[in-house]
mmCIF file of C-alpha atoms in Angstrom:
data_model
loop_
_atom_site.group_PDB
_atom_site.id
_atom_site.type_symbol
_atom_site.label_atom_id
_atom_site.label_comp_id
_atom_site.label_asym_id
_atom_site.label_seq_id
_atom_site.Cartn_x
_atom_site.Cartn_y
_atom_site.Cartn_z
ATOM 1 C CA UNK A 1 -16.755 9.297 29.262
ATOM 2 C CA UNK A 2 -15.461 6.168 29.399
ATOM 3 C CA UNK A 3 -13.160 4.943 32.799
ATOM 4 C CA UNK A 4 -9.832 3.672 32.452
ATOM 5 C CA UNK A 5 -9.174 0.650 34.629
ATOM 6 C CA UNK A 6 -5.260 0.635 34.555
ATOM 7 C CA UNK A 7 -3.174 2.510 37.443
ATOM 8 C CA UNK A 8 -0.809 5.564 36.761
ATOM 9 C CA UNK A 9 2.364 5.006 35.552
ATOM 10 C CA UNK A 10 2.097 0.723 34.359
ATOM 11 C CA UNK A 11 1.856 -0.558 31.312
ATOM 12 C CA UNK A 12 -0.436 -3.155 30.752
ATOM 13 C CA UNK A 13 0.765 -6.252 27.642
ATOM 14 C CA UNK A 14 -2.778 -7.884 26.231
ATOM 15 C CA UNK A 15 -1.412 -10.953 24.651
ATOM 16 C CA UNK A 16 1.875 -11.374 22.872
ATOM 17 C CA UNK A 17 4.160 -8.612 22.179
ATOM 18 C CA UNK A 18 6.984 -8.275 19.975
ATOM 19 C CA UNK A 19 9.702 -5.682 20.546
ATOM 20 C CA UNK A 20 12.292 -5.516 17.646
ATOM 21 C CA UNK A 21 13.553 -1.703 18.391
ATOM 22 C CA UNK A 22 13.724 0.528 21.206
ATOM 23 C CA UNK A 23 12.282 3.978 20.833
ATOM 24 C CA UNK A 24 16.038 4.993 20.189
ATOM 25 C CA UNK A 25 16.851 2.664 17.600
ATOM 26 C CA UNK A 26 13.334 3.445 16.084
ATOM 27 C CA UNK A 27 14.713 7.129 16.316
ATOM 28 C CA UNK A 28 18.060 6.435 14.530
ATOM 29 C CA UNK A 29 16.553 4.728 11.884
ATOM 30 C CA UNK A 30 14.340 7.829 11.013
ATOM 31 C CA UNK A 31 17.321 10.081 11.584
ATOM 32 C CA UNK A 32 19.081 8.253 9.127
ATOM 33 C CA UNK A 33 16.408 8.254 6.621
ATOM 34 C CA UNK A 34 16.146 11.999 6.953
ATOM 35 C CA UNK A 35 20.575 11.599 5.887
ATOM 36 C CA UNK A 36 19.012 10.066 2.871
ATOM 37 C CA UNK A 37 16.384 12.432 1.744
ATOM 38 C CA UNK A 38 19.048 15.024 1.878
ATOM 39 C CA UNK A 39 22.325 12.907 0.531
ATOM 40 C CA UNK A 40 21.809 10.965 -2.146
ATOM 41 C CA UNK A 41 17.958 11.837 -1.982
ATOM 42 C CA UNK A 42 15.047 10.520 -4.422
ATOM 43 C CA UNK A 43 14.883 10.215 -7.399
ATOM 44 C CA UNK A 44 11.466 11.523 -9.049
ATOM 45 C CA UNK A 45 10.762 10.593 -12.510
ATOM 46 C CA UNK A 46 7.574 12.495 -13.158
ATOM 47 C CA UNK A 47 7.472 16.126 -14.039
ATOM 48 C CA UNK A 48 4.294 16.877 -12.107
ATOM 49 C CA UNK A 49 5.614 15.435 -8.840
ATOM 50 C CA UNK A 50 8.688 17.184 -9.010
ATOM 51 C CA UNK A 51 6.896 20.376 -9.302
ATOM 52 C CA UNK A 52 4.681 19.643 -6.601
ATOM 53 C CA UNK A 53 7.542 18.706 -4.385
ATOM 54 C CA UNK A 54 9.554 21.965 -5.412
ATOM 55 C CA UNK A 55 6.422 24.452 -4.651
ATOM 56 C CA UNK A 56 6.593 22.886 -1.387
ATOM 57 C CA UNK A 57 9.994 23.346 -0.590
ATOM 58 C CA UNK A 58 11.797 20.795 -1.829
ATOM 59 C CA UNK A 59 15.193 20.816 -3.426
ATOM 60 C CA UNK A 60 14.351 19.812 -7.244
ATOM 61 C CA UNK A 61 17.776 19.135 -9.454
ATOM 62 C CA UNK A 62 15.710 18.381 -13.228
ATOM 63 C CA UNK A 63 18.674 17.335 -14.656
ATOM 64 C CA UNK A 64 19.379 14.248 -12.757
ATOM 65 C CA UNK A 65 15.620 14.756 -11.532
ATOM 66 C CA UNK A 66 16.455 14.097 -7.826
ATOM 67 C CA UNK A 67 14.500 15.753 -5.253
ATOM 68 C CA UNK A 68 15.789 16.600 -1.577
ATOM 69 C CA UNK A 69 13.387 16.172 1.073
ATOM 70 C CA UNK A 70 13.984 18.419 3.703
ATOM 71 C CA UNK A 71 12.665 16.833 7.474
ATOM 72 C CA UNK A 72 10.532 20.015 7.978
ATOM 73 C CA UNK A 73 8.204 18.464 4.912
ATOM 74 C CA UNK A 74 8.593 15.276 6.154
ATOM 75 C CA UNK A 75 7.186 16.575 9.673
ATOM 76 C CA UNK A 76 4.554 18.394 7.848
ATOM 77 C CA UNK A 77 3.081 15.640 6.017
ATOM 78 C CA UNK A 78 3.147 13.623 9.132
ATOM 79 C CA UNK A 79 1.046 15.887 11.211
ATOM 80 C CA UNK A 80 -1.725 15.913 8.212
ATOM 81 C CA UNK A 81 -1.640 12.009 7.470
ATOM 82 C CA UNK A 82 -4.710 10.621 9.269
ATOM 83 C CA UNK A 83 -3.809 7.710 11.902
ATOM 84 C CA UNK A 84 -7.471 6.501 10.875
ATOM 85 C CA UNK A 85 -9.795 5.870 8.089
ATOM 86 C CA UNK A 86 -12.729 3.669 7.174
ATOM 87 C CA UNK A 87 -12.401 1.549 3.599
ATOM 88 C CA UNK A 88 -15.797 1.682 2.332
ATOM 89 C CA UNK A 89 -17.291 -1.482 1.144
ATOM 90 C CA UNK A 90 -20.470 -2.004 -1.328
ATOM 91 C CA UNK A 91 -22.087 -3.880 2.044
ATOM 92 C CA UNK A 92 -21.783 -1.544 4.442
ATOM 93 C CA UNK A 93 -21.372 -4.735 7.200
ATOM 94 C CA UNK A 94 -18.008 -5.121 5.515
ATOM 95 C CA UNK A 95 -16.352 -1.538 5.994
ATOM 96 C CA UNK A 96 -13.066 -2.011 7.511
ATOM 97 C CA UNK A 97 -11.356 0.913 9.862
ATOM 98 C CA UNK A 98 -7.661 0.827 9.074
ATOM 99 C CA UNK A 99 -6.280 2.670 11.899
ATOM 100 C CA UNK A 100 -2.696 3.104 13.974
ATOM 101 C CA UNK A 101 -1.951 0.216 16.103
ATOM 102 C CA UNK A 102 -5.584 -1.142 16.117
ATOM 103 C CA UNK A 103 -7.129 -4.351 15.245
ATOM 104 C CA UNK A 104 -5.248 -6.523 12.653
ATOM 105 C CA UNK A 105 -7.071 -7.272 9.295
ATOM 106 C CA UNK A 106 -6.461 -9.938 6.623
ATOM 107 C CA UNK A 107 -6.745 -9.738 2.907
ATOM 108 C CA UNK A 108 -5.808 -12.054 0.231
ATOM 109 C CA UNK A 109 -2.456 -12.021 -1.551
ATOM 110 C CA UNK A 110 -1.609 -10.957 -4.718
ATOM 111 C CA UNK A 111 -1.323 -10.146 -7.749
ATOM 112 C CA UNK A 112 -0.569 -13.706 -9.298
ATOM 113 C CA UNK A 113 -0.721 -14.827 -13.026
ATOM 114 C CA UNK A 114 -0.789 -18.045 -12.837
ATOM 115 C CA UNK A 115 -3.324 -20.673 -11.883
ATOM 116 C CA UNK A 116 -3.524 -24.448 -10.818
ATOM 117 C CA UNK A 117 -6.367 -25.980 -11.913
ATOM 118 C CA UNK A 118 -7.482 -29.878 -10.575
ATOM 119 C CA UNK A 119 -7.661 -32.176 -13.761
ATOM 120 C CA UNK A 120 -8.449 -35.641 -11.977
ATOM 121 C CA UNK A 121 -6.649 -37.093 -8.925
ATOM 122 C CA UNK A 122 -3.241 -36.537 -8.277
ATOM 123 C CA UNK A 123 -2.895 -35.012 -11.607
ATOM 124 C CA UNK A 124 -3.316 -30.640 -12.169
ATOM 125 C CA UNK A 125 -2.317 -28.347 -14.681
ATOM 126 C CA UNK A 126 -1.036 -24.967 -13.938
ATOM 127 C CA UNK A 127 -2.425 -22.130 -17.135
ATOM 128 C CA UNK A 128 -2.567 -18.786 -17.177
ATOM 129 C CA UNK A 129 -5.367 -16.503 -14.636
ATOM 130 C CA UNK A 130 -8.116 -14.737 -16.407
ATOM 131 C CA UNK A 131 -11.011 -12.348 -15.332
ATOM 132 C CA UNK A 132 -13.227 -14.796 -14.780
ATOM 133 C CA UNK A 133 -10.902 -16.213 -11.668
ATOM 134 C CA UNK A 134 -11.009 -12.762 -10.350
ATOM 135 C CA UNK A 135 -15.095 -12.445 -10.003
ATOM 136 C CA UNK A 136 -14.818 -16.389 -8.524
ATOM 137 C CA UNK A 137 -12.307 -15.533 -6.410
ATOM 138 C CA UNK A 138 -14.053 -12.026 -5.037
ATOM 139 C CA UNK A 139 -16.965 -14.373 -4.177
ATOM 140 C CA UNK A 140 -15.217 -16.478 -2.329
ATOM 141 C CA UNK A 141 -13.528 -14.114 -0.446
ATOM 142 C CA UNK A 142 -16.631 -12.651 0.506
ATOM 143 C CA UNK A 143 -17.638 -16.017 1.594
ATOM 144 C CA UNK A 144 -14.505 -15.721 4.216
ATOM 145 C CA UNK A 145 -15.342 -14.344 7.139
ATOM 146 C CA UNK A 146 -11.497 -13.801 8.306
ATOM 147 C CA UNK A 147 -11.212 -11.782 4.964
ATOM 148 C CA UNK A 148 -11.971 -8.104 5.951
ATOM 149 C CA UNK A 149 -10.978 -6.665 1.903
ATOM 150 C CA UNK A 150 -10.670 -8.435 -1.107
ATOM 151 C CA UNK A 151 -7.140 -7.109 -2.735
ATOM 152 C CA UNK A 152 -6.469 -8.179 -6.739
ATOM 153 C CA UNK A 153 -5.484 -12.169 -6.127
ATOM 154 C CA UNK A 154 -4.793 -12.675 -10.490
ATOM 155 C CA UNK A 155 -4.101 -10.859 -13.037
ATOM 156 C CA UNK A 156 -7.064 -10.862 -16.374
ATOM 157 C CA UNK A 157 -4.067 -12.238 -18.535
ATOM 158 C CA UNK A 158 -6.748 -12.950 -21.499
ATOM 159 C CA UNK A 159 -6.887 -9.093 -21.352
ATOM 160 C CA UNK A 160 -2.901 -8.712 -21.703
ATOM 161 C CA UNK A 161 -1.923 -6.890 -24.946
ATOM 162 C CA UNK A 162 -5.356 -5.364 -25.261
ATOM 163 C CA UNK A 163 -4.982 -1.978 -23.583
ATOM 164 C CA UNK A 164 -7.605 -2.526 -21.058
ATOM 165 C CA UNK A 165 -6.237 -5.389 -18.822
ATOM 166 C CA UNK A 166 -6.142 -2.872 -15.419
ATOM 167 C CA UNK A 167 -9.310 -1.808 -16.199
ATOM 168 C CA UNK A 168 -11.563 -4.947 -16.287
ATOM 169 C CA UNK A 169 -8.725 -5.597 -13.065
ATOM 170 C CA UNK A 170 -11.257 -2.811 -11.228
ATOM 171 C CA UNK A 171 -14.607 -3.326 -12.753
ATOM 172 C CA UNK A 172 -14.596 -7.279 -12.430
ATOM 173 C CA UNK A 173 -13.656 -7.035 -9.026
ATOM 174 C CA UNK A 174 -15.940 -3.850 -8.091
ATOM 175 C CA UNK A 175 -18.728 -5.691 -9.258
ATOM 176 C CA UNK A 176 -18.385 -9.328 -7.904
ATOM 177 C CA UNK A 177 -17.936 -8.261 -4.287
ATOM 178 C CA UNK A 178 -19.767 -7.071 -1.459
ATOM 179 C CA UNK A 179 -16.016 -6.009 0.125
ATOM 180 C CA UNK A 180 -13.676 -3.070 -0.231
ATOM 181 C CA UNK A 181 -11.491 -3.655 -3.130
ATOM 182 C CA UNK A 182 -7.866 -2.990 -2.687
ATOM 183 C CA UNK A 183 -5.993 -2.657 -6.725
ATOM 184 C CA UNK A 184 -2.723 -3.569 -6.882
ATOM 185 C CA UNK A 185 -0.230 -2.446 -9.308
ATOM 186 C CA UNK A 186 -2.520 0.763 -11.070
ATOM 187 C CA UNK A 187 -1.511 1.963 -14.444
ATOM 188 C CA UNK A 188 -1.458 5.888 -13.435
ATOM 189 C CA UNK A 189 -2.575 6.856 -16.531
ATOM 190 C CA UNK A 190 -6.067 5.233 -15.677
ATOM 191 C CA UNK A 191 -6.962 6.061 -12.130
ATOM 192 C CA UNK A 192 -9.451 8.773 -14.190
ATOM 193 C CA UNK A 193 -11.401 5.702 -15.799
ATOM 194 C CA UNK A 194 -11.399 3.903 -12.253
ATOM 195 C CA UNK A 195 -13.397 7.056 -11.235
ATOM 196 C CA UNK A 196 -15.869 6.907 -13.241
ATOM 197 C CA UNK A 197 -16.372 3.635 -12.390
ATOM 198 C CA UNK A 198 -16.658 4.206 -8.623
ATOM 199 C CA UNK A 199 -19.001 7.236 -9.218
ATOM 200 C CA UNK A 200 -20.928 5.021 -11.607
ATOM 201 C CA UNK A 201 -21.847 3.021 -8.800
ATOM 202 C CA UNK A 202 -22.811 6.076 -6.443
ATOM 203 C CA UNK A 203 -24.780 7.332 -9.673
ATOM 204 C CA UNK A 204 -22.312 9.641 -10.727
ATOM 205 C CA UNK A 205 -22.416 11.483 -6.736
ATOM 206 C CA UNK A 206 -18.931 12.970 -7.060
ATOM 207 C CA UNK A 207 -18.899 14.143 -3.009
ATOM 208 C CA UNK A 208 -20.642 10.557 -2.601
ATOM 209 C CA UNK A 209 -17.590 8.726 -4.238
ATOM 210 C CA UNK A 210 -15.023 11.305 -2.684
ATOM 211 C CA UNK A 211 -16.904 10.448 1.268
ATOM 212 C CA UNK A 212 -16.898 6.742 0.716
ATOM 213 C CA UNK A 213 -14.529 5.363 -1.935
ATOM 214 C CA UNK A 214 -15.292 1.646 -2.656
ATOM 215 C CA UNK A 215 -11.547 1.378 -3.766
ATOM 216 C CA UNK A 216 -7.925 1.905 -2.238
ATOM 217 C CA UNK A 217 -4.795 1.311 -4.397
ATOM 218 C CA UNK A 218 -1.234 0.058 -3.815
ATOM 219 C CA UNK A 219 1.476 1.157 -5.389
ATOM 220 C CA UNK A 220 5.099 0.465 -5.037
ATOM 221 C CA UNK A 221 8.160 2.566 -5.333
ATOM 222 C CA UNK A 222 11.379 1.135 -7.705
ATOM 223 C CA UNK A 223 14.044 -0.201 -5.153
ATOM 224 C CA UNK A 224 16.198 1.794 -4.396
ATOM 225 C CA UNK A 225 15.165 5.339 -3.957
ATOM 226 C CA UNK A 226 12.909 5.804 -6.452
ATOM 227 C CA UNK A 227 9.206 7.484 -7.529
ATOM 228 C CA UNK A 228 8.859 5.777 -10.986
ATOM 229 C CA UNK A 229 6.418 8.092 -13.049
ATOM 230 C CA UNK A 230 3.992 5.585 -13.008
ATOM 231 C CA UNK A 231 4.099 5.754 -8.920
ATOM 232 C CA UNK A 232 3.562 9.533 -9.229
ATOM 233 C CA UNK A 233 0.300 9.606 -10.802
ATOM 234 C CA UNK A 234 -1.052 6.851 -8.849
ATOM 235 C CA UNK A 235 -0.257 8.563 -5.325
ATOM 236 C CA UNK A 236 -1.015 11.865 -6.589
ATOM 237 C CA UNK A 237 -4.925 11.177 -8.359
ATOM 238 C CA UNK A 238 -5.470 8.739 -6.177
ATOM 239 C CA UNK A 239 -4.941 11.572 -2.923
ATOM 240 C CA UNK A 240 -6.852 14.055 -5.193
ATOM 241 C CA UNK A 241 -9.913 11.546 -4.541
ATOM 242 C CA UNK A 242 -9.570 10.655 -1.304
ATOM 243 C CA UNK A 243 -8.854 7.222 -2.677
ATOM 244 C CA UNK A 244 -6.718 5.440 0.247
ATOM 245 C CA UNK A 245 -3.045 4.689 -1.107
ATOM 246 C CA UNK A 246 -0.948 2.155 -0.029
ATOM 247 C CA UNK A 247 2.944 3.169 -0.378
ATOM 248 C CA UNK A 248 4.306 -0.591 -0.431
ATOM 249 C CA UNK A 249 8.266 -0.791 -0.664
ATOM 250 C CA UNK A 250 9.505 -4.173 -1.739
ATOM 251 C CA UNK A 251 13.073 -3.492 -1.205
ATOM 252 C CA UNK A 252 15.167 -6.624 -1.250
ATOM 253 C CA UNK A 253 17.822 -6.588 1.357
ATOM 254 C CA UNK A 254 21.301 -7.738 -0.056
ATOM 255 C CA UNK A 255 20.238 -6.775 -3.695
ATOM 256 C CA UNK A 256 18.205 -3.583 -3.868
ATOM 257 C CA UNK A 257 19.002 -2.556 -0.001
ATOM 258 C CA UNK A 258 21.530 -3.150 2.154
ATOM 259 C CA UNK A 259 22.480 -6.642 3.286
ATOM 260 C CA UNK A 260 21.851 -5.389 7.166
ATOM 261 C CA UNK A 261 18.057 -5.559 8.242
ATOM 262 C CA UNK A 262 18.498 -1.608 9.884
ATOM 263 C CA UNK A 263 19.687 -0.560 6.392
ATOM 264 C CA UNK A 264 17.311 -2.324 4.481
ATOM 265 C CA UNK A 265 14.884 -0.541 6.883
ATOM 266 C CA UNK A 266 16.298 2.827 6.231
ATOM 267 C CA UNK A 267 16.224 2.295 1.948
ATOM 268 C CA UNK A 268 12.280 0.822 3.205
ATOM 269 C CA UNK A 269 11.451 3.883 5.219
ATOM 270 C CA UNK A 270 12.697 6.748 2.713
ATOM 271 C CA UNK A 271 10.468 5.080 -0.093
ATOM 272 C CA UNK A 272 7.830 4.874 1.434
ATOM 273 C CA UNK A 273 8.249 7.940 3.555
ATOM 274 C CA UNK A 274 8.544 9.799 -0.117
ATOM 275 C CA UNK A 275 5.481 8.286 -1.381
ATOM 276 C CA UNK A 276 3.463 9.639 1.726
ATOM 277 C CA UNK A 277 4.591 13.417 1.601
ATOM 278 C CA UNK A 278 3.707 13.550 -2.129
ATOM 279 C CA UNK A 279 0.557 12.498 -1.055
ATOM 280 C CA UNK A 280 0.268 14.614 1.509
ATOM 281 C CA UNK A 281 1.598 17.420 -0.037
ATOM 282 C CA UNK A 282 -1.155 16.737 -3.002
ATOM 283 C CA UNK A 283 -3.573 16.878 -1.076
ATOM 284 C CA UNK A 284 -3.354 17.161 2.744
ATOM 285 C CA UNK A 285 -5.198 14.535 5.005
ATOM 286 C CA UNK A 286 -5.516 12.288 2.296
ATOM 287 C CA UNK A 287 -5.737 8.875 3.702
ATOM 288 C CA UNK A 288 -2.445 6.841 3.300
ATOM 289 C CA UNK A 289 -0.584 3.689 4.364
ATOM 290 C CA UNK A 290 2.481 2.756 5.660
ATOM 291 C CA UNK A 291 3.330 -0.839 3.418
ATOM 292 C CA UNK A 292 5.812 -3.438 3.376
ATOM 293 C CA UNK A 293 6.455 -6.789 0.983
ATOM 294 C CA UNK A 294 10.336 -5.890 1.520
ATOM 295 C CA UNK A 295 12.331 -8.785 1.893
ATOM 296 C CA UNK A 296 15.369 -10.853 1.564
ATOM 297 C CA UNK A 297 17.246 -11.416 -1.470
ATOM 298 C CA UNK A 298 18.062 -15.331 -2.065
ATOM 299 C CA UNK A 299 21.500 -14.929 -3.595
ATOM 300 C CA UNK A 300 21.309 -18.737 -4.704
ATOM 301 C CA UNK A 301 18.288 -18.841 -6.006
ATOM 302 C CA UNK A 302 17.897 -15.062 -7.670
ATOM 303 C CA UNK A 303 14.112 -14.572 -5.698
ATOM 304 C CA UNK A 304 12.798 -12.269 -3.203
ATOM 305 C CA UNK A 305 11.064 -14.857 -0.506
ATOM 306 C CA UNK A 306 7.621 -13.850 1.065
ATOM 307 C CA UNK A 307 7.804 -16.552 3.510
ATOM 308 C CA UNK A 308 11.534 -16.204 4.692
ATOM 309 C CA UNK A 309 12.268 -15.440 7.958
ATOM 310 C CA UNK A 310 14.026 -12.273 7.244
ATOM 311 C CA UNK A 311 10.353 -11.271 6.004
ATOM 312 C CA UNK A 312 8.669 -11.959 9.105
ATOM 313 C CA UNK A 313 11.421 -9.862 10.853
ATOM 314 C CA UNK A 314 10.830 -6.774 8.796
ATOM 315 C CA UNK A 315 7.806 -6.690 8.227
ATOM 316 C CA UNK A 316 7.639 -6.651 12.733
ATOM 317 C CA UNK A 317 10.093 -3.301 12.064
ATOM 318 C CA UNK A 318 7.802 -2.400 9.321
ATOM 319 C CA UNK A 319 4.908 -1.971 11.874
ATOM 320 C CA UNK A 320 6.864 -0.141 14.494
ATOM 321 C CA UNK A 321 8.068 2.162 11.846
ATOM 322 C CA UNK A 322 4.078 3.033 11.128
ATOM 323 C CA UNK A 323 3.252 3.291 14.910
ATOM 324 C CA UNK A 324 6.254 5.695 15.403
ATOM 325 C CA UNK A 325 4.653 8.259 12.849
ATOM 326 C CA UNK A 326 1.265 7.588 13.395
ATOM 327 C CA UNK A 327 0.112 5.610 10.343
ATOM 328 C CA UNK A 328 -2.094 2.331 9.497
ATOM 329 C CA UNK A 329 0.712 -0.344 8.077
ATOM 330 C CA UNK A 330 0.236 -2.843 5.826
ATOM 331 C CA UNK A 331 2.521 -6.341 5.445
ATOM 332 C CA UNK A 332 2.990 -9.040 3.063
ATOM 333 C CA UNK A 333 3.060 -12.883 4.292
ATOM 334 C CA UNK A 334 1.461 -14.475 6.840
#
């Protein structure tokens, strides 16, 4: 058993610390979410989802396909989300333990589709990403030691149009690193062919691929208050797996949330929140995030800035938000 050095009663600060809300204010904010799952609610836009949310006790209007998400289910889900789970890497040296207000880890950003290639000095040329930048970049990330995952960086755009651009997005990457792979932006209708394609490499071991998934997946909710179809199936196979989800809200406050960082926190929260009891309700204890690339909106400019201020800001509430229910976060910028 191990011995705790620290006295009864203190409350001992390892490095820098940085408290944006009280446990009251972190209370409110959930409280008010809960206002919003009831009044105006979420709005659902796959059949199958709805269902699932109805048979578990959910208010389901199909007309207007809203669904009312009573805080009992909420609670529920909660209790079966696990604080802690492993991303399983090719390499076994590179598995990475997400967990509840443990270590931080770094990934790349994405998903560009653009690229700027050097021509001669002083002079580059900016041209459109294709798969073969994906399988450099994956090696180079597993080159970088501060890179713990390698998450989608560009998009295959010499695959656009062709009907199988998201799927050479998971096999190029699967195969050119050592690292967990994190996909960004799924097409749901696909998550069946990304499978295969993880059991492929276990040698078709179903219970091999469900213990130790060599992929996770984010997936974003549509700002504000939605579960776009596409959402739906992503959260819902991917939890049938045991594929780790990442519910990412990239709300924009003063354009798709409120102008107020606590309300664009609330609008934040219920997404998200959503995202995780369909999960949970799928399937529970399948491993989940809490994510965040929500933002400002730049009124002059018509953007959503990753490297604003207001960013940094939210994505600090972001994380207090996941430590208040017990769940790995993940945030955009750096």
């Amino acid at each position: 058993m191990a011995k705790c050095n620290a006295f009864a009663a203190t409350k001992a600060l390892n490095g820098v610390e940085f408290e944006l809300f009280t446990q009251d204010e972190l209370k409110a904010i959930h409280e008010a979410t809960m206002d919003v799952f009831m009044e105006p609610g979420i709005q659902v836009s796959d059949a199958n989802a709805r269902a699932v949310f109805k048979a578990n006790g959910c208010e389901v209007d199909e007309k207007t396909q809203v669904v009312k998400i009573p805080e009992f289910v909420v609670r529920r889900a909660l209790q079966t989300a696990p604080s802690r789970f492993t991303l399983w890497a090719r390499n076994k040296k590179y598995n990475t333990v997400m967990e509840c207000g443990g270590k931080v880890h770094w990934t790349c950003f994405g998903t560009g589709v653009k690229m700027t290639n050097y021509v001669a000095p002083g002079k580059y040329e900016t041209v459109d990403s294709v798969e073969q930048d994906i399988a450099d970049i994956a090696k180079l990330c597993d080159w970088a030691e501060n890179i713990d995952y390698f998450s989608l960086p560009v998009s295959a755009r010499d695959w656009a149009g062709k009907g199988a651009q998201d799927v050479h997005e998971v096999f190029t990457p699967l195969t050119s690193t050592e690292k967990h792979y994190h996909d960004i932006d799924p097409v749901g209708e696909n998550v069946e062919t990304y499978w295969e394609i993880i059991k492929a490499y276990y040698g078709g071991n179903e219970d091999e691929a469900v213990k130790k998934p060599i992929m996770s997946m984010l997936v974003c909710p549509t700002s504000p208050l939605e579960l776009s179809s596409n959402a739906c199936q992503v959260i819902m196979k991917g939890a049938q797996r045991g594929m780790p989800v990442n519910v990412l809200s990239m709300a924009m406050s003063g354009g798709s949330a409120p102008v107020y960082l606590a309300g664009t926190l609330v609008t934040h929260n219920a997404e998200v929140l959503a995202g995780i009891v369909l999960a949970q309700i799928t399937n529970p204890g399948a491993p989940v995030y809490y994510g965040s690339s929500t933002t400002t909106f730049d009124l002059k400019m018509g953007t959503a800035p990753v490297g604003s201020p207001e960013l940094g800001l939210i994505s600090a509430g972001v994380s207090k938000l996941a430590k208040f229910y017990g769940l790995p976060a993940f945030v955009a910028g750096a």
